[in-house]
Short mmCIF file of C-alpha atoms in Angstrom, two decimals:
data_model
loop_
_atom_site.label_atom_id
_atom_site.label_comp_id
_atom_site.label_asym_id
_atom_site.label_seq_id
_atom_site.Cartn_x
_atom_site.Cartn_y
_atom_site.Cartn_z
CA UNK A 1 -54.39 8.28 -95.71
CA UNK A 2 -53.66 9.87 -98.92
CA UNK A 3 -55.91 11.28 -101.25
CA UNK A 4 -54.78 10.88 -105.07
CA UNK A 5 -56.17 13.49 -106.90
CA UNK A 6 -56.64 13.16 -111.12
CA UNK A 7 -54.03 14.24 -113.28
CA UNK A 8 -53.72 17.53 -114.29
CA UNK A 9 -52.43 19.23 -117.58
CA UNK A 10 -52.57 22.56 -117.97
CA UNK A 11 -53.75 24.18 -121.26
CA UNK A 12 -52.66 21.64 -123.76
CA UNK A 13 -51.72 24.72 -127.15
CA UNK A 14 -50.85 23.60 -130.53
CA UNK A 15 -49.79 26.25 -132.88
CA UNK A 16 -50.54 23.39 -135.66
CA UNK A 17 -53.64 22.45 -134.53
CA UNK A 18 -56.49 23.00 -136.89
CA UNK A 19 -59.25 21.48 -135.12
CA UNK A 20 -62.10 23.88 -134.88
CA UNK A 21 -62.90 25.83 -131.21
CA UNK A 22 -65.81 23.35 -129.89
CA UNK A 23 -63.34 19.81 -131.03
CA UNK A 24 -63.08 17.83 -127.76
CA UNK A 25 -59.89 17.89 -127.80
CA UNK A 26 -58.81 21.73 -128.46
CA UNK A 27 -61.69 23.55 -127.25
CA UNK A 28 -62.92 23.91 -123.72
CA UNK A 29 -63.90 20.49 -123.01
CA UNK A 30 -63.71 19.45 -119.18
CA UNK A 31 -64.26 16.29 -117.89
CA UNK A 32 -65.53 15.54 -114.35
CA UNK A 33 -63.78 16.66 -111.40
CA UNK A 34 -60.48 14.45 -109.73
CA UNK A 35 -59.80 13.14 -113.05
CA UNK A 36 -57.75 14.56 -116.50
CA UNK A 37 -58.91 18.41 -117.46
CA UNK A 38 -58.10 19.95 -120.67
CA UNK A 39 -58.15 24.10 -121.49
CA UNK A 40 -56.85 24.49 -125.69
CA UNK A 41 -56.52 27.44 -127.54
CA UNK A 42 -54.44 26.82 -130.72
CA UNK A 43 -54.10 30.61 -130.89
CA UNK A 44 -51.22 30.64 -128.18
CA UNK A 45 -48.70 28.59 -129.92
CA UNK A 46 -47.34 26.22 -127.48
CA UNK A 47 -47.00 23.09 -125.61
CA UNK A 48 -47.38 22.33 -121.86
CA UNK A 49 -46.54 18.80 -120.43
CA UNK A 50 -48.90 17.23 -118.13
CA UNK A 51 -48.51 18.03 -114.53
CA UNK A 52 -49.71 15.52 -111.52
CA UNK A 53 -51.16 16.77 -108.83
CA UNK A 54 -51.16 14.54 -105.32
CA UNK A 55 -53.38 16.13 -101.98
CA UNK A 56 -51.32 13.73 -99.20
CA UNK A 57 -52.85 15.64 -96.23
CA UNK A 58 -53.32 13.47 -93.53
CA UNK A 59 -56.82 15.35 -92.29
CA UNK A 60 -58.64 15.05 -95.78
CA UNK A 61 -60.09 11.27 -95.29
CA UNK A 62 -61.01 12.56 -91.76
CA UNK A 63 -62.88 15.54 -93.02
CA UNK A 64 -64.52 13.67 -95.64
CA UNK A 65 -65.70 10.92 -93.57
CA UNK A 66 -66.81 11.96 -90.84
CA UNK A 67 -68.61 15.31 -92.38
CA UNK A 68 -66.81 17.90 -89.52
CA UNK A 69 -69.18 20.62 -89.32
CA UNK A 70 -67.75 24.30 -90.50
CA UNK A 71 -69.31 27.63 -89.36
CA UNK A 72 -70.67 29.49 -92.14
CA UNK A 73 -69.02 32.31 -91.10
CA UNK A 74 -65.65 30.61 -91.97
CA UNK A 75 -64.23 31.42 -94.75
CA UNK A 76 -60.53 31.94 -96.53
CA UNK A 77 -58.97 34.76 -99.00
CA UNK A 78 -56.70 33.29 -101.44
CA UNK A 79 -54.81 35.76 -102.47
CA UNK A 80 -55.38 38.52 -99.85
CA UNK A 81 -52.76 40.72 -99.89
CA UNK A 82 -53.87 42.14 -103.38
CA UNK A 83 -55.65 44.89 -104.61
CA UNK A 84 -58.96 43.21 -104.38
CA UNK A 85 -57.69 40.98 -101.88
CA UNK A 86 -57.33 42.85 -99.31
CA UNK A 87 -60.90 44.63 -99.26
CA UNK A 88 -62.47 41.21 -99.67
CA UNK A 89 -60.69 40.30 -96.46
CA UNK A 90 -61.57 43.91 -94.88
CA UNK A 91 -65.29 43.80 -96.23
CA UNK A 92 -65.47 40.15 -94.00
CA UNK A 93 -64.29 41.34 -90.91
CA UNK A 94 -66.52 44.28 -90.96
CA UNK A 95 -69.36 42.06 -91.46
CA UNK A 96 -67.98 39.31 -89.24
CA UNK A 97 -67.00 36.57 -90.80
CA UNK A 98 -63.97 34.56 -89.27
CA UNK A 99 -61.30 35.24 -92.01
CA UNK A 100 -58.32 32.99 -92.80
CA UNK A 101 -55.79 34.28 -95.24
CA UNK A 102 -53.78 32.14 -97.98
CA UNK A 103 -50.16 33.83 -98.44
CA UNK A 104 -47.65 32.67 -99.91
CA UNK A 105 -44.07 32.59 -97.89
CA UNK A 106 -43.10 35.96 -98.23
CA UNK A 107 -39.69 37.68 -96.61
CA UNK A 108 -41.74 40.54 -95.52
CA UNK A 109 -44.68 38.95 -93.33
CA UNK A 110 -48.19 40.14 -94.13
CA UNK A 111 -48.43 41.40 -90.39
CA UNK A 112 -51.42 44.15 -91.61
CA UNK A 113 -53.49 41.12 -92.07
CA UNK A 114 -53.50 39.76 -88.46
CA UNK A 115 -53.40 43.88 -87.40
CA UNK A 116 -56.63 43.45 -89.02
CA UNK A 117 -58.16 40.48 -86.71
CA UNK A 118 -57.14 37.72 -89.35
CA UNK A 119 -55.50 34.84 -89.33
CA UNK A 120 -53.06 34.18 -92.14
CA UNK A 121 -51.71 30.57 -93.47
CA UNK A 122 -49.21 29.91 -95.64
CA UNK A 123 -49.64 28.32 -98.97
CA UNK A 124 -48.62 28.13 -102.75
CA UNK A 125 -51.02 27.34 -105.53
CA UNK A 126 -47.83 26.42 -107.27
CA UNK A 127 -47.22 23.77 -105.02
CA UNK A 128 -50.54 22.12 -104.36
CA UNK A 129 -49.11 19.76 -101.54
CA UNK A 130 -49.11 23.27 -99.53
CA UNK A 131 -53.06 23.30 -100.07
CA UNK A 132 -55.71 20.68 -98.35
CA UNK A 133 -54.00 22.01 -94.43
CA UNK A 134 -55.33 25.65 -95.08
CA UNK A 135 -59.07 24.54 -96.21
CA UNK A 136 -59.65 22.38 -92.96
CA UNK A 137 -62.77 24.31 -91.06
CA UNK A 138 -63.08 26.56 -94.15
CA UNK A 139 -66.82 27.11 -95.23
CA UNK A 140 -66.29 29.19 -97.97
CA UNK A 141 -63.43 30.12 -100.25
CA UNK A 142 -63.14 33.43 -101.82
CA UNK A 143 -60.10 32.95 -104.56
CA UNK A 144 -58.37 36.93 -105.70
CA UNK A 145 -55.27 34.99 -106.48
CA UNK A 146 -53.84 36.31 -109.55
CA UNK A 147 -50.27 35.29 -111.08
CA UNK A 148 -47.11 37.89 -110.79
CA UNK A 149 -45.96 39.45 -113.51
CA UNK A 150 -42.90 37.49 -113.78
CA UNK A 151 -44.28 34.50 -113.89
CA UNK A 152 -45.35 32.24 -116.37
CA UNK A 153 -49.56 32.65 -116.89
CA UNK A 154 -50.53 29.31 -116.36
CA UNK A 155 -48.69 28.74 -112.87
CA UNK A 156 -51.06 30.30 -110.96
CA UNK A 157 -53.87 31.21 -112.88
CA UNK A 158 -54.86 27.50 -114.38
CA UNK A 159 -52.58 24.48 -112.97
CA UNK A 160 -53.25 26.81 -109.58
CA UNK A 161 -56.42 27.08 -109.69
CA UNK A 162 -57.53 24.03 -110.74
CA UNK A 163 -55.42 22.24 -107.74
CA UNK A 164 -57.83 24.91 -105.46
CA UNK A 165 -60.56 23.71 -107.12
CA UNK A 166 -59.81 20.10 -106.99
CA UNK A 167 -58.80 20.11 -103.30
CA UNK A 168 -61.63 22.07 -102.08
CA UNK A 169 -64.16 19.75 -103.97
CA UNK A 170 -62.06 16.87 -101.93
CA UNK A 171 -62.30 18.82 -98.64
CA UNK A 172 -66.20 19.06 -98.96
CA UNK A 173 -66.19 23.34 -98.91
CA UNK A 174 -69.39 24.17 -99.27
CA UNK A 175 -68.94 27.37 -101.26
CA UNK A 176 -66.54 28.72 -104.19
CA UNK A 177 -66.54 32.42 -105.23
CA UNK A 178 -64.19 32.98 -108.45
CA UNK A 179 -62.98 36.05 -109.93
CA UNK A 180 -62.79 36.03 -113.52
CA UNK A 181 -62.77 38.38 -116.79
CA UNK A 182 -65.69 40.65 -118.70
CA UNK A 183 -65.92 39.08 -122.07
CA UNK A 184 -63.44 36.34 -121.46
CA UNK A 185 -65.36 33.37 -123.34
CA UNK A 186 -64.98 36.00 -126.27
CA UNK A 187 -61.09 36.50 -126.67
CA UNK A 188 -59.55 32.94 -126.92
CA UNK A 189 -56.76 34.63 -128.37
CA UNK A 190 -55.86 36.27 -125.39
CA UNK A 191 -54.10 33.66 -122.98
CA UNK A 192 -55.14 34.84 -119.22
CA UNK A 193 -58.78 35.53 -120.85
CA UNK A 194 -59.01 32.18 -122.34
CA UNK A 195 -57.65 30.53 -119.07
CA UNK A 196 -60.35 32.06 -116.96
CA UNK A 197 -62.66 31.00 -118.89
CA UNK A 198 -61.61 27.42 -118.70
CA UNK A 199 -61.88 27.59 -115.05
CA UNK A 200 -65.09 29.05 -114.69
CA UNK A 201 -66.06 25.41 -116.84
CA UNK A 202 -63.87 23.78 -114.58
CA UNK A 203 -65.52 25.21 -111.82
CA UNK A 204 -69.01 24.66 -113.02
CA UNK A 205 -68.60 20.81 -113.44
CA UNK A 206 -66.50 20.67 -110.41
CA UNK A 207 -70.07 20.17 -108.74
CA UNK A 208 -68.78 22.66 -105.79
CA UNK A 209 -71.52 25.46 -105.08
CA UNK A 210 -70.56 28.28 -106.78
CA UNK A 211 -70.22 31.99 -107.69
CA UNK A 212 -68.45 33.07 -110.62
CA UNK A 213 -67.98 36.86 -110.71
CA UNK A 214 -66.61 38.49 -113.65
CA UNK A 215 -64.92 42.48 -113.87
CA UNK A 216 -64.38 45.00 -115.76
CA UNK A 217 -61.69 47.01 -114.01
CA UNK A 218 -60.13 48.53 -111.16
CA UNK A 219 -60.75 52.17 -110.25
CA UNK A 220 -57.34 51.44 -107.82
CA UNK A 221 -55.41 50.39 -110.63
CA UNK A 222 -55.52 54.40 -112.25
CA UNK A 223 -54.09 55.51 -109.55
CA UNK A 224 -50.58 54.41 -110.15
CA UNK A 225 -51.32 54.54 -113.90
CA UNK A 226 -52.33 58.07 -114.17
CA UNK A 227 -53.13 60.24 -111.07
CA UNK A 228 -49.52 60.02 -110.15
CA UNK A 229 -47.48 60.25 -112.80
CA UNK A 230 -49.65 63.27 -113.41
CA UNK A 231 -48.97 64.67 -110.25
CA UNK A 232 -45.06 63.90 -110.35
CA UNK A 233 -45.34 65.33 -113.88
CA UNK A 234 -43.65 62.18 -115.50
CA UNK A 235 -45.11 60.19 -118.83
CA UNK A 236 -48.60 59.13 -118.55
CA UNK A 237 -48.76 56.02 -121.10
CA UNK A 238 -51.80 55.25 -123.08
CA UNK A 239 -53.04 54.07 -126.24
CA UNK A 240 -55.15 55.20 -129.55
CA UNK A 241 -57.54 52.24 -128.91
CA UNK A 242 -61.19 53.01 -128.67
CA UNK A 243 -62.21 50.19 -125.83
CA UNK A 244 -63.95 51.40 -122.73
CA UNK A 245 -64.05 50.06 -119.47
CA UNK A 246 -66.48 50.23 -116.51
CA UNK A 247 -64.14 50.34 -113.95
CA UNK A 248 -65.74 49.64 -110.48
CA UNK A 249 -64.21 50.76 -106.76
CA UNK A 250 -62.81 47.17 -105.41
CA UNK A 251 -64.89 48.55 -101.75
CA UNK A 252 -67.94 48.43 -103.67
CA UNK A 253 -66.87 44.60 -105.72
CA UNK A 254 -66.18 43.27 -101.76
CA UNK A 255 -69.57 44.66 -100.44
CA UNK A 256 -71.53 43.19 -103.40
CA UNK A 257 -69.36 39.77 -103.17
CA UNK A 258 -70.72 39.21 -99.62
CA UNK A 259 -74.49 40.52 -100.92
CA UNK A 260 -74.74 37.31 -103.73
CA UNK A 261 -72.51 35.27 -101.10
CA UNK A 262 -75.86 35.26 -98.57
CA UNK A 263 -78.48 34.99 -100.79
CA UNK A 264 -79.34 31.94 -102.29
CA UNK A 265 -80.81 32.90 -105.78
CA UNK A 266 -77.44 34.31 -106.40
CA UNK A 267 -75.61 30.36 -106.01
CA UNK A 268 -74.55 28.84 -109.00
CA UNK A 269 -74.78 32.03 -111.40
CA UNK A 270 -72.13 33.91 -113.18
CA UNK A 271 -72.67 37.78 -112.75
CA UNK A 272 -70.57 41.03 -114.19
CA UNK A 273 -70.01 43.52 -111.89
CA UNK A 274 -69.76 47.11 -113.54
CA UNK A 275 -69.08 50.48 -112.62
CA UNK A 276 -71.88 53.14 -113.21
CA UNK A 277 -70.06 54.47 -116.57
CA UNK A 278 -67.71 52.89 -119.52
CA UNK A 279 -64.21 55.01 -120.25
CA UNK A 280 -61.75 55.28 -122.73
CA UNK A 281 -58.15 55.82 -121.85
CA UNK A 282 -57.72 59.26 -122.92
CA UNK A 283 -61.39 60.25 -120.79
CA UNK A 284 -59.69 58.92 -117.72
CA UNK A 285 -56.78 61.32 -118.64
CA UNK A 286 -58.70 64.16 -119.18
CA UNK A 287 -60.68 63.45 -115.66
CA UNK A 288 -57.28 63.46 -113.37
CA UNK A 289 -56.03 66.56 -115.58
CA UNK A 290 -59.08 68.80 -114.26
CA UNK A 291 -59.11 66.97 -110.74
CA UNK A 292 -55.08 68.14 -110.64
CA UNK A 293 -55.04 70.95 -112.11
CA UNK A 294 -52.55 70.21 -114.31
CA UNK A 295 -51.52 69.02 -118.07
CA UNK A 296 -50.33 65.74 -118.72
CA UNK A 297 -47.21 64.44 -120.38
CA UNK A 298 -49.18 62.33 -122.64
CA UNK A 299 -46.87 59.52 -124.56
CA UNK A 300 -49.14 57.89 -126.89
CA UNK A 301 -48.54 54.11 -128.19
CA UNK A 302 -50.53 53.14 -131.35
CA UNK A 303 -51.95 49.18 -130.87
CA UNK A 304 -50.45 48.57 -133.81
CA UNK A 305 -47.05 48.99 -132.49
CA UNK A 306 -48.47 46.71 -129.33
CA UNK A 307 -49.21 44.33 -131.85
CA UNK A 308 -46.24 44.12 -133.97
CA UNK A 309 -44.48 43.83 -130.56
CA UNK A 310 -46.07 40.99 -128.99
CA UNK A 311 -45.09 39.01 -132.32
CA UNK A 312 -42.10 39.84 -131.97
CA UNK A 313 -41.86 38.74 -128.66
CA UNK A 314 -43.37 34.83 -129.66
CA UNK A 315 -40.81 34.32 -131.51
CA UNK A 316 -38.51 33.37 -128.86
CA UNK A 317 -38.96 30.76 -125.76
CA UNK A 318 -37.71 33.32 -123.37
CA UNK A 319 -40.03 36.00 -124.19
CA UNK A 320 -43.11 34.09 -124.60
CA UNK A 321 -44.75 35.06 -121.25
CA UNK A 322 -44.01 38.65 -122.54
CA UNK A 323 -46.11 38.01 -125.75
CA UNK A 324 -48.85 36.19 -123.63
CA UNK A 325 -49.58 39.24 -121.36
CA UNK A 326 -49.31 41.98 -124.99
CA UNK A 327 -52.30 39.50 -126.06
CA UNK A 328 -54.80 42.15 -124.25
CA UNK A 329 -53.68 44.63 -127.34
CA UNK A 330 -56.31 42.03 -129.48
CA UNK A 331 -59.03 43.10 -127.06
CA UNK A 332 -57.90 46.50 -127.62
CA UNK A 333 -58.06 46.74 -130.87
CA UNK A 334 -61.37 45.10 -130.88
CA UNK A 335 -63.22 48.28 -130.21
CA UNK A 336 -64.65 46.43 -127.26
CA UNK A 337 -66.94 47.57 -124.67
CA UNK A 338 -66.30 46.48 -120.80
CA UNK A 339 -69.25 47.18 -119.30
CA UNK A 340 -72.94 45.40 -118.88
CA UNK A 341 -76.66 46.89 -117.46
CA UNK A 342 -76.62 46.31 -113.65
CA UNK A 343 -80.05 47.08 -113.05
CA UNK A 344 -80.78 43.00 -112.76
CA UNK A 345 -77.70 42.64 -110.94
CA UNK A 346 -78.77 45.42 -108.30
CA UNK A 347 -82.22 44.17 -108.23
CA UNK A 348 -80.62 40.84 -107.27
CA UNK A 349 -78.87 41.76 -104.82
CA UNK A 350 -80.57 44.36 -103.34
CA UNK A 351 -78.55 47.34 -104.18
CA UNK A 352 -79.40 50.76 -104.69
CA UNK A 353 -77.07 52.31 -107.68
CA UNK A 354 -76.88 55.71 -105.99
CA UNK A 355 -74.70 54.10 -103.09
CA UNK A 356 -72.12 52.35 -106.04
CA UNK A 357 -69.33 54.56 -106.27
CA UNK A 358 -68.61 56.69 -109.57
CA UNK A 359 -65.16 57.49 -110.94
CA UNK A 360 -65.79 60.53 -110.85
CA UNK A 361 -66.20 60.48 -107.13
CA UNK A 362 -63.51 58.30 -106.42
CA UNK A 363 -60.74 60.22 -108.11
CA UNK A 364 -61.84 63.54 -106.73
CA UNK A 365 -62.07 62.35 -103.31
CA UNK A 366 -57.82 61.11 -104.25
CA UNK A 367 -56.90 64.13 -105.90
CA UNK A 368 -58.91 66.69 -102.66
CA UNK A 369 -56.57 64.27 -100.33
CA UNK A 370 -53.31 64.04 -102.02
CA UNK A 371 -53.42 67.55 -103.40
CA UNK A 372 -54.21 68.75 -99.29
CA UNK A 373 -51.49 66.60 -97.75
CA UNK A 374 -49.03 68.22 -100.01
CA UNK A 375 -50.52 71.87 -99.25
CA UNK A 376 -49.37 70.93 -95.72
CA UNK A 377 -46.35 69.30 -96.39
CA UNK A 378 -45.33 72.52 -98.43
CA UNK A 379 -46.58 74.86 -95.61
CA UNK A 380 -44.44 72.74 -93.39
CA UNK A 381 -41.35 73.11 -94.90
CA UNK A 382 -41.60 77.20 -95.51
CA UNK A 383 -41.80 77.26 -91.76
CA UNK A 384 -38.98 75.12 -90.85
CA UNK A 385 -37.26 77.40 -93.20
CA UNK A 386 -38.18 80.16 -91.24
CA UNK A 387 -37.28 78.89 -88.06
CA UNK A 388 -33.52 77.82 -89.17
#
């Protein structure tokens, strides 16, 4: 038996539309679950067509109707392979949980995964037929799924997600955690910002249990950025822009994921996890400069130029994805502050600050590792020298 699920059109944007941000029709008005959903933001300056979505696995009319008990303990990563991905999936098997993995066909197999003691399914939130087969004994769905930089914003991140969402309501899972953005009800103008916020609504009225968990940043994400091009002695790119960012160690997000997961004041909230200290760019510089040892080759780029770039970039159809993802130079320019007090959070959860991880700690515990393993590597090499 087939399961029909509603129509679905992705962010419906209107670069004439002048209907003010709470209109029913542009702003972020969702209607029940299984039937139409609408995300707007005139700001973006485009189109979409509507996009149907049909769920024809043969096991969802089973699951539904007969109510097939799930272990608690079951649960599946979407998106697992990635940065926060795969410590999510880690942080579960650690703590028990029977872990299934959604990846998407991939030439190289994600064989670390089932190295690990989890089982991995293959799936596309680009192709929701691919979907209702992984959920079946799933209690819980833990969604790090982000879009690739190549492709359009909206494939994954909102016609994606709300298939996920949509399917899992239909497959009765019991729990939803969802990864979202800091401050993303505040930037319509920025298109992956303004699309996670539409799917935390989305979410919320899906009537699925819930936890919606927004961050600031990854403290894994500088270490590509700056602590090795520093090392290397290549460019280290940054900006004049004043933001700062709590970045937070993704171990710490996964332990602290599981924490509100198991406790049942935590269901149905949106919480902000934050790292013990906003930075700016050029403070994160200075940091891996003193943990290195070493000067930077600093290439600044003004926001301005960031700005005058991305509209350059919207006005053609082929770079339009380009200009979408140079919409986070409006939050930088915006003096904005990613961070929020955790004491309630903590308190919730039962977490003692001292144990969170600082950046301070985490790039110095990098830089004492890399910086040894290349000691050795050098000593290595003098005495092969010798020896030939």
């Amino acid at each position: 038996m087939a399961l029909k699920l509603g129509s679905l059109p992705p962010p419906h944007l209107s670069s004439s539309s002048t209907k003010p941000r709470n209109a029913s029709f542009f702003g972020r008005s969702l209607v029940p679950p299984l039937a139409d959903v609408s995300c707007s933001s005139a700001s973006l300056g485009k189109s979409y067509a509507r996009l149907s979505v049909t769920c024809t696995a043969q096991t969802v009319s089973t699951s539904i109707s007969q109510g097939t008990p799930v272990r608690p303990t079951s649960i599946l990563v979407v998106g697992a392979t990635g940065t926060l991905g795969r410590q999510v999936v880690r942080r579960a098997l650690d703590e028990g949980y029977d872990v299934r993995c959604l990846v998407r066909p991939r030439p190289a197999p994600a064989d670390f995964l089932r190295d690990w003691g989890a089982s991995v399914v293959n799936a596309d939130l680009g192709k929701p037929e691919t979907i209702p087969a992984t959920l079946v004994g799933v209690h819980t769905i833990i969604d790090c799924a982000t879009g690739r930089p190549e492709e359009p914003i909206r494939k994954v991140d909102w016609e994606g997600k709300v298939a996920l969402i949509q399917c899992a309501k239909a497959m009765g899972i019991q729990k939803f955690v969802f990864y979202s953005i800091h401050n993303c009800d505040n930037h319509p103008e920025v298109p992956l910002m303004e699309i996670k916020y539409c799917t935390e609504k989305f979410l919320q009225d899906s009537g699925l249990n819930y936890h919606i968990i927004r961050l600031c940043g990854f403290m894994q994400g500088l270490i590509g950025q700056y602590a090795v091009p520093i090392l290397e002695e290549k460019s280290v790119w940054g900006t004049d822009a004043p933001t700062r960012i709590a970045y937070m160690d993704t171990q710490d997000i996964a332990r602290l994921t599981f924490l509100a997961i198991r406790n049942e004041k935590a269901n149905k909230k949106i919480m902000t996890f934050a790292g013990p200290r906003a930075w700016t760019t050029q403070e994160v510089i200075t940091l891996c400069e003193r943990l290195a040892g070493q000067d930077a080759n600093v290439t600044t780029v003004p926001v301005s130029v960031l700005r005058f770039t991305r509209q350059l970039t919207r006005l053609f159809q082929w770079t339009n994805d380009v200009a979408d993802r140079l919409a986070f130079t409006e939050v930088l320019s915006s003096d904005t502050v990613f961070s929020v007090p955790m004491a309630e959070t903590y308190g919730l959860l039962g977490v003692d600050q001292k144990d969170i991880v600082t950046l301070e700690k985490y790039l110095q515990d990098y830089f004492t590792n890399i910086l040894k393993k290349l000691k050795d590597l050098k000593a290595q090499s003098k005495q092969t020298d010798i020896f030939i």
